[in-house]
Structures are given as structure tokens and as C-alpha cells.
Coordinates of C-alpha atoms and ligand atoms in Angstrom, one line a residue:
M1 CA 0.0 0.0 0.0
S2 CA 1.3 3.4 -0.9
F3 CA 1.0 6.3 1.6
Q4 CA 1.3 10.1 1.0
K5 CA 3.1 11.9 3.8
T6 CA 1.1 14.7 5.6
P7 CA 2.0 18.0 3.8
G8 CA 4.5 20.2 5.7
W9 CA 5.9 17.3 7.7
L10 CA 9.7 17.3 7.8
D11 CA 11.6 14.1 7.2
W12 CA 14.0 12.8 9.9
F13 CA 17.6 14.2 9.7
A14 CA 19.8 12.1 7.4
G15 CA 23.5 12.0 8.3
P16 CA 23.4 13.2 11.9
T17 CA 26.6 14.5 13.6
K18 CA 28.7 12.2 15.7
P19 CA 28.1 13.5 19.2
R20 CA 30.9 15.1 21.1
F21 CA 29.4 13.9 24.4
K22 CA 30.5 10.3 24.9
L23 CA 27.5 8.3 26.1
P24 CA 28.3 5.9 29.0
A25 CA 28.7 2.3 28.1
G26 CA 25.3 0.5 27.9
A27 CA 23.3 3.7 27.3
V28 CA 19.6 3.2 26.4
D29 CA 17.7 5.4 24.0
A30 CA 14.4 5.1 25.9
H31 CA 12.1 6.9 23.6
C32 CA 12.1 6.3 19.9
H33 CA 9.7 5.0 17.3
V34 CA 9.6 3.3 13.9
F35 CA 7.2 4.3 11.1
G36 CA 6.2 1.4 8.9
P37 CA 7.6 1.0 6.3
G38 CA 4.0 1.6 5.2
D39 CA 4.3 -1.0 2.4
T40 CA 5.0 -3.7 5.0
F41 CA 3.2 -2.4 8.1
P42 CA 0.4 -0.1 6.9
Y43 CA -0.4 3.0 8.8
A44 CA -3.7 2.8 10.8
P45 CA -6.9 4.1 9.3
E46 CA -7.6 6.2 12.4
R47 CA -4.2 8.0 12.3
K48 CA -4.0 11.8 12.7
Y49 CA -0.9 12.1 10.5
T50 CA 0.9 10.0 7.8
P51 CA 4.7 10.0 8.4
C52 CA 7.6 9.3 6.2
D53 CA 8.9 5.7 6.6
A54 CA 11.5 5.1 9.3
S55 CA 12.5 1.4 9.4
K56 CA 14.1 -0.8 12.1
D57 CA 17.4 -1.0 10.2
Q58 CA 17.6 2.8 10.1
L59 CA 16.9 2.9 13.8
F60 CA 19.6 0.4 14.5
A61 CA 22.1 2.3 12.4
L62 CA 21.3 5.5 14.3
R63 CA 21.7 3.7 17.6
D64 CA 25.2 2.5 16.6
H65 CA 26.2 5.9 15.2
L66 CA 25.2 7.8 18.3
G67 CA 26.8 5.2 20.6
F68 CA 23.7 3.8 22.3
A69 CA 23.6 0.1 23.2
R70 CA 19.8 -0.4 23.3
N71 CA 16.4 1.1 22.4
V72 CA 13.0 1.4 23.9
V73 CA 10.6 1.6 21.0
V74 CA 7.3 3.3 21.8
Q75 CA 4.3 2.6 19.6
A76 CA 3.6 5.7 17.5
T77 CA 0.0 6.9 17.1
C78 CA 0.1 6.6 13.3
H79 CA 0.1 2.8 13.8
G80 CA -2.9 2.9 16.2
A81 CA -3.2 -0.4 18.2
D82 CA -1.5 -2.4 15.4
N83 CA 1.8 -3.1 17.1
R84 CA 3.4 -5.2 14.3
A85 CA 6.0 -2.7 13.2
M86 CA 7.1 -2.1 16.8
V87 CA 7.2 -5.8 17.7
D88 CA 9.1 -6.5 14.5
V89 CA 11.9 -4.2 15.8
L90 CA 12.0 -6.0 19.1
R91 CA 12.2 -9.4 17.4
G92 CA 15.0 -8.2 15.1
S93 CA 17.0 -6.6 17.8
H94 CA 18.7 -9.6 19.4
G95 CA 17.4 -8.6 22.8
K96 CA 18.6 -5.0 22.5
A97 CA 15.2 -3.4 22.2
R98 CA 12.2 -3.4 24.4
G99 CA 8.8 -1.9 23.6
V100 CA 5.8 0.0 24.7
A101 CA 2.5 -1.0 23.0
T102 CA -0.9 0.6 22.4
V103 CA -3.7 -1.9 23.1
R104 CA -7.5 -1.8 23.2
R105 CA -9.7 -3.6 25.7
S106 CA -10.3 -6.3 23.1
V107 CA -6.7 -7.5 23.2
S108 CA -6.5 -11.1 24.3
D109 CA -4.2 -12.5 27.0
A110 CA -2.5 -14.6 24.3
E111 CA -1.7 -11.5 22.3
L112 CA -0.3 -9.8 25.5
Q113 CA 1.8 -12.9 26.2
D114 CA 3.2 -12.9 22.7
M115 CA 4.1 -9.3 23.0
H116 CA 5.7 -9.9 26.3
E117 CA 7.9 -12.7 24.8
A118 CA 8.9 -10.3 22.0
G119 CA 10.0 -7.7 24.6
V120 CA 7.0 -5.4 25.3
R121 CA 7.1 -4.1 28.8
G122 CA 4.5 -1.3 28.9
V123 CA 1.4 0.3 27.3
R124 CA 1.0 3.9 26.3
F125 CA -2.1 5.9 27.2
N126 CA -2.2 9.1 25.1
F127 CA -4.2 12.1 26.1
V128 CA -2.8 14.5 23.5
K129 CA -6.0 15.5 21.6
R130 CA -4.3 16.3 18.3
L131 CA -2.9 12.7 18.2
V132 CA -5.7 10.4 19.3
D133 CA -9.4 10.1 19.8
F134 CA -10.7 9.8 23.4
T135 CA -10.6 6.4 25.1
P136 CA -12.9 6.0 28.2
K137 CA -10.9 6.0 31.4
E138 CA -12.6 2.9 32.6
E139 CA -11.2 1.0 29.6
L140 CA -7.7 2.3 30.3
L141 CA -8.0 1.3 34.0
E142 CA -9.1 -2.2 33.0
I143 CA -6.0 -2.5 30.7
A144 CA -3.7 -1.2 33.4
H145 CA -5.0 -3.8 35.8
R146 CA -4.6 -6.6 33.2
I147 CA -1.0 -5.8 32.3
Q148 CA 0.1 -6.1 35.9
Q149 CA 0.4 -9.9 35.6
W150 CA 3.3 -9.3 33.2
G151 CA 4.9 -6.7 35.4
W152 CA 4.4 -4.0 32.7
H153 CA 4.1 -0.3 33.3
V154 CA 2.0 2.6 31.8
V155 CA 3.5 5.4 29.8
I156 CA 1.3 8.5 29.8
Y157 CA 1.4 11.4 27.3
F158 CA -0.4 14.6 28.0
E159 CA -0.1 18.4 27.8
A160 CA 0.7 20.4 31.0
V161 CA -2.6 22.3 30.9
D162 CA -4.5 19.0 31.1
L163 CA -2.7 17.6 34.2
P164 CA -5.2 19.1 36.8
E165 CA -8.1 17.3 35.1
L166 CA -6.1 14.0 34.7
L167 CA -4.4 13.8 38.0
D168 CA -7.0 11.8 39.9
F169 CA -7.0 9.2 37.1
F170 CA -3.2 8.9 37.1
T171 CA -3.1 8.3 40.8
E172 CA -5.5 5.4 40.4
L173 CA -3.2 3.6 38.1
P174 CA -1.8 0.5 39.8
T175 CA 1.5 0.2 38.0
Q176 CA 4.8 2.2 37.6
I177 CA 4.0 5.2 35.5
V178 CA 6.3 6.9 33.0
V179 CA 5.5 10.4 31.8
D180 CA 6.5 11.4 28.3
H181 CA 8.5 14.6 27.9
M182 CA 8.0 16.0 31.5
G183 CA 4.2 16.3 30.8
R184 CA 5.0 18.9 28.0
P185 CA 5.6 22.0 30.2
D186 CA 5.0 25.5 28.7
V187 CA 8.7 26.6 29.0
T188 CA 7.8 30.3 28.7
K189 CA 6.3 30.0 32.2
P190 CA 8.5 30.0 35.3
V191 CA 10.1 26.7 36.3
D192 CA 8.9 27.3 39.8
G193 CA 5.4 28.6 38.7
P194 CA 2.2 26.8 39.6
E195 CA 1.9 24.8 36.4
F196 CA 5.3 23.0 36.6
E197 CA 5.1 22.9 40.4
L198 CA 2.0 20.7 40.0
F199 CA 4.0 18.2 37.9
V200 CA 6.9 18.2 40.4
K201 CA 4.4 17.6 43.2
F202 CA 2.9 14.7 41.3
M203 CA 6.3 13.1 41.1
R204 CA 7.2 14.0 44.7
E205 CA 4.0 12.5 46.2
H206 CA 4.0 9.3 44.0
D207 CA 7.2 7.3 43.9
N208 CA 5.8 5.1 41.1
V209 CA 6.0 8.1 38.7
W210 CA 9.0 8.5 36.4
S211 CA 9.6 11.1 33.7
K212 CA 11.3 11.2 30.4
V213 CA 13.3 14.4 30.2
S214 CA 13.3 14.2 26.5
C215 CA 12.2 16.3 23.5
P216 CA 13.8 19.7 24.0
E217 CA 13.2 20.3 20.3
R218 CA 9.4 19.9 20.9
L219 CA 9.2 22.0 24.0
S220 CA 11.6 24.8 23.2
V221 CA 10.4 28.2 22.1
S222 CA 13.9 29.7 21.9
G223 CA 14.7 26.9 19.4
P224 CA 17.9 25.3 18.2
R225 CA 20.1 28.3 17.8
A226 CA 23.2 28.8 19.9
L227 CA 23.5 32.0 21.9
D228 CA 26.8 34.0 22.2
G229 CA 28.8 31.3 20.5
E230 CA 28.0 28.7 23.1
L231 CA 26.0 25.5 22.7
H232 CA 22.7 26.7 24.2
A233 CA 20.3 25.1 21.8
Y234 CA 16.9 24.7 23.4
R235 CA 18.2 26.7 26.4
D236 CA 14.7 27.5 27.7
V237 CA 14.1 23.8 28.4
I238 CA 17.3 23.3 30.4
P239 CA 15.9 24.6 33.8
F240 CA 12.9 22.3 33.6
A241 CA 14.8 19.1 32.8
K242 CA 17.6 19.9 35.2
R243 CA 15.1 20.4 38.0
I244 CA 13.5 17.0 37.4
I245 CA 16.9 15.2 37.2
E246 CA 18.2 16.9 40.3
E247 CA 15.1 16.0 42.4
F248 CA 14.4 12.6 41.0
P249 CA 17.7 11.2 39.7
D250 CA 16.5 7.6 40.0
R251 CA 13.2 8.1 38.1
V252 CA 14.3 9.8 34.9
L253 CA 14.8 8.4 31.4
W254 CA 16.0 10.0 28.1
G255 CA 15.4 9.3 24.5
T256 CA 16.0 10.8 21.1
D257 CA 12.4 10.6 19.9
W258 CA 13.7 9.6 16.5
P259 CA 12.2 9.8 13.8
H260 CA 10.5 12.9 15.5
P261 CA 6.8 12.8 14.5
N262 CA 4.9 15.9 13.7
L263 CA 7.8 18.4 13.3
K264 CA 7.1 21.1 10.8
E265 CA 9.6 23.9 11.5
H266 CA 12.8 22.4 12.7
M267 CA 14.1 18.8 12.5
P268 CA 16.9 18.2 15.1
D269 CA 20.2 16.6 14.3
D270 CA 20.2 13.6 16.6
G271 CA 23.9 14.0 17.3
L272 CA 23.3 17.5 18.7
L273 CA 20.4 16.2 20.8
V274 CA 22.9 13.8 22.5
D275 CA 25.2 16.8 23.0
F276 CA 22.3 18.4 24.9
I277 CA 22.3 15.7 27.6
P278 CA 25.3 17.1 29.7
H279 CA 23.4 20.5 29.9
I280 CA 20.6 18.8 31.8
A281 CA 22.4 15.9 33.6
V282 CA 25.5 17.7 34.7
T283 CA 27.3 15.0 36.8
E284 CA 28.6 11.6 35.7
T285 CA 26.4 10.0 38.3
Q286 CA 23.3 11.7 37.0
Q287 CA 24.2 10.7 33.4
R288 CA 24.8 7.1 34.3
K289 CA 21.5 6.9 36.1
L290 CA 19.6 8.6 33.4
L291 CA 21.1 6.7 30.5
V292 CA 21.9 3.3 31.9
D293 CA 20.8 2.4 35.5
N294 CA 17.2 3.7 35.3
P295 CA 16.2 2.3 31.9
M296 CA 17.9 -1.0 32.7
R297 CA 15.9 -1.3 35.9
L298 CA 12.7 -0.6 34.2
Y299 CA 13.2 -2.5 30.9
W300 CA 15.8 -5.2 31.5
P301 CA 15.4 -5.8 35.3
E302 CA 16.6 -9.4 34.9
E303 CA 20.0 -8.1 33.9
T304 CA 20.3 -5.8 36.9
R305 CA 19.6 -8.2 39.8
Ligands
0GY401 C1 6.4 11.7 20.6 C2 5.6 12.9 20.3 C3 4.6 13.0 19.5 C4 4.0 12.0 18.7 C5 3.8 10.7 19.1 O1 3.1 8.6 18.8 C6 3.1 9.7 18.3 O2 2.5 10.0 17.3 O3 4.3 10.3 20.2 C7 4.0 14.4 19.3 O4 3.5 14.6 18.2 O5 4.1 15.2 20.2 O6 6.6 11.3 21.7 O7 6.9 11.2 19.6

């Protein structure tokens, strides 16, 4: 089947820079996706965008180029609840990739078991209205209870303005919870203002809540340009990510977000994204926890005992 990319959509960055920041041995890119290829794994009829293809071999090449050892592949909304492309990455990774699926209440235990054997370790609940249609909370809660028997967790994606309304639901979830991109803060607001404070409080009061400190390119308003000759790309995101890493060093994860769905103005060079890491995780200990210890504990616990 042939698909036409959504107009205005930028392709992922070919030929990324080799990062200057040397990732610690065993580093995990804990948030990335694959798209299709559409001819093999068709995009879902209910999708809100049609991406360019981004295959597993291209993902593995990027992993090796940047210096990562492993990937966590998150089901992208353009594939709906058809997890075949994501599961195909896990099966082709020789144990070096784990996954996060999207499922509906109709999924059978046998399907969940199959996905577990392939390396799926979580499900994603998406509340970003431009990406998905509404799913009733009682259906999500039912799924969250069912996945517990495999020890899976729930990844949640939402915008900061929606957190007050979603908070009660999130606190009902019985599993570990991983928040995508710090709950998408508005970085033009103060880092100690009421909006981000609510997110910090959510993490502080619930020790099952983790956060990805990823996607500066999505959150930044100042953008990718350096200031005064220094590397200060995405500088307005730094205080937010630094704050979360400093306060919760054992519950943070980082990922490239390759192939960067839905970007229309600026497509990041993934090598420069890696070079952003030491601006937010400023000590070697923080970097090791963020990139190795934490993702290994969550996705490969059998190797950390
Ligand atoms: C991300 C962010 C986005 C998209 C998706 O699955 C997706 O389509 O996650 C976004 O558009 O903000 O995490 O990749």
C-alpha cells in the first residue's frame, strides 16, 4: 500500500553529527519510534498524520552511530493499536530493544503474552488530543490492571494544561507510570510557577511516577540556535529538565524521539540532541542513572539483579 506523507511534515535528519558527548557504556535510547515502512506495516486508518517511513534498520544504524547500546521503541500513534511494526523491531534486535505498545480492551491474554515474549514491557495511554481520539478512562484502567500480571508499566502522554483534570485518574493507576517529555511544560512559564510545580508535586508524592526528560526540540520556544557562540540550543528547556533530574535522579529516562513525529519547522540533528544531555544531567552520576541504570531497571530488570 502506498502512503502520502502529511504536507508540511519534515523528514528525519539524514547523516546526523557524531556526538561530542560520549555516552556511558550500555546507554539506552528510551524513547524512539519506527514508522512502517508503510508497504510492509500499513499506517492505521484512524491515524492523525501520515509520516515518512523510518525502518528498524535505520533505527539500529542511528543507535550505533550515536553510541547507544539499546532502544525502547514506543508505539507511534500513526500505527494505532496495530503493534506489528514495533514488535518486528524487538524481534529483530537480538534482545537490544524493548517496547511499549498501544492496546485496546479487546486485546487477548494470548496477544499480550506474545508481545511480552517479544520484549514489550508497557502500554502507552495518550491524552494529546491532536494525536488520538478519546478512550474512556474505565477502559484504560481495565487495561492497566490486566497488564500487571506481566509486570508492565503505563506510559502517559499529555499536555501540561490537562494535568489538573487527569491527576485523579493517574493516581488510580496500579503500575509504575512513565510520563513522556515531562508532561509537556510550557517553558515560557516559570520553572517554579504553579503549572510545573503541579507536575513536580505529582512526582514527589507518588514514587511510582517516572519522567522522560526528552524532546527539548518539541518543548523549546527559543529553538535550536546557539547563543553567544556557546551551545545553548533549546536553552529554555534546560531549567525544567535539570530540576527533574536533580530532584528525581532515580526516576528519569532519556530518548532521542527519533524519527520525530509531527515536526514542521525544525528537525533536530540527533547527534546534537545527544550533546544536549550534559546540559541537563550535569554530573557523571546523573548521566549514568539517566542513560543506563534507570532504563535498565525498568526494561531489563533481569540483567540488573
Ligand atoms: C512523541 C511525540 C509526538 C507523537 C507521538 O506517537 C506519536 O505520534 O508520540 C508528538 O506529536 O508530540 O513522543 O513522539
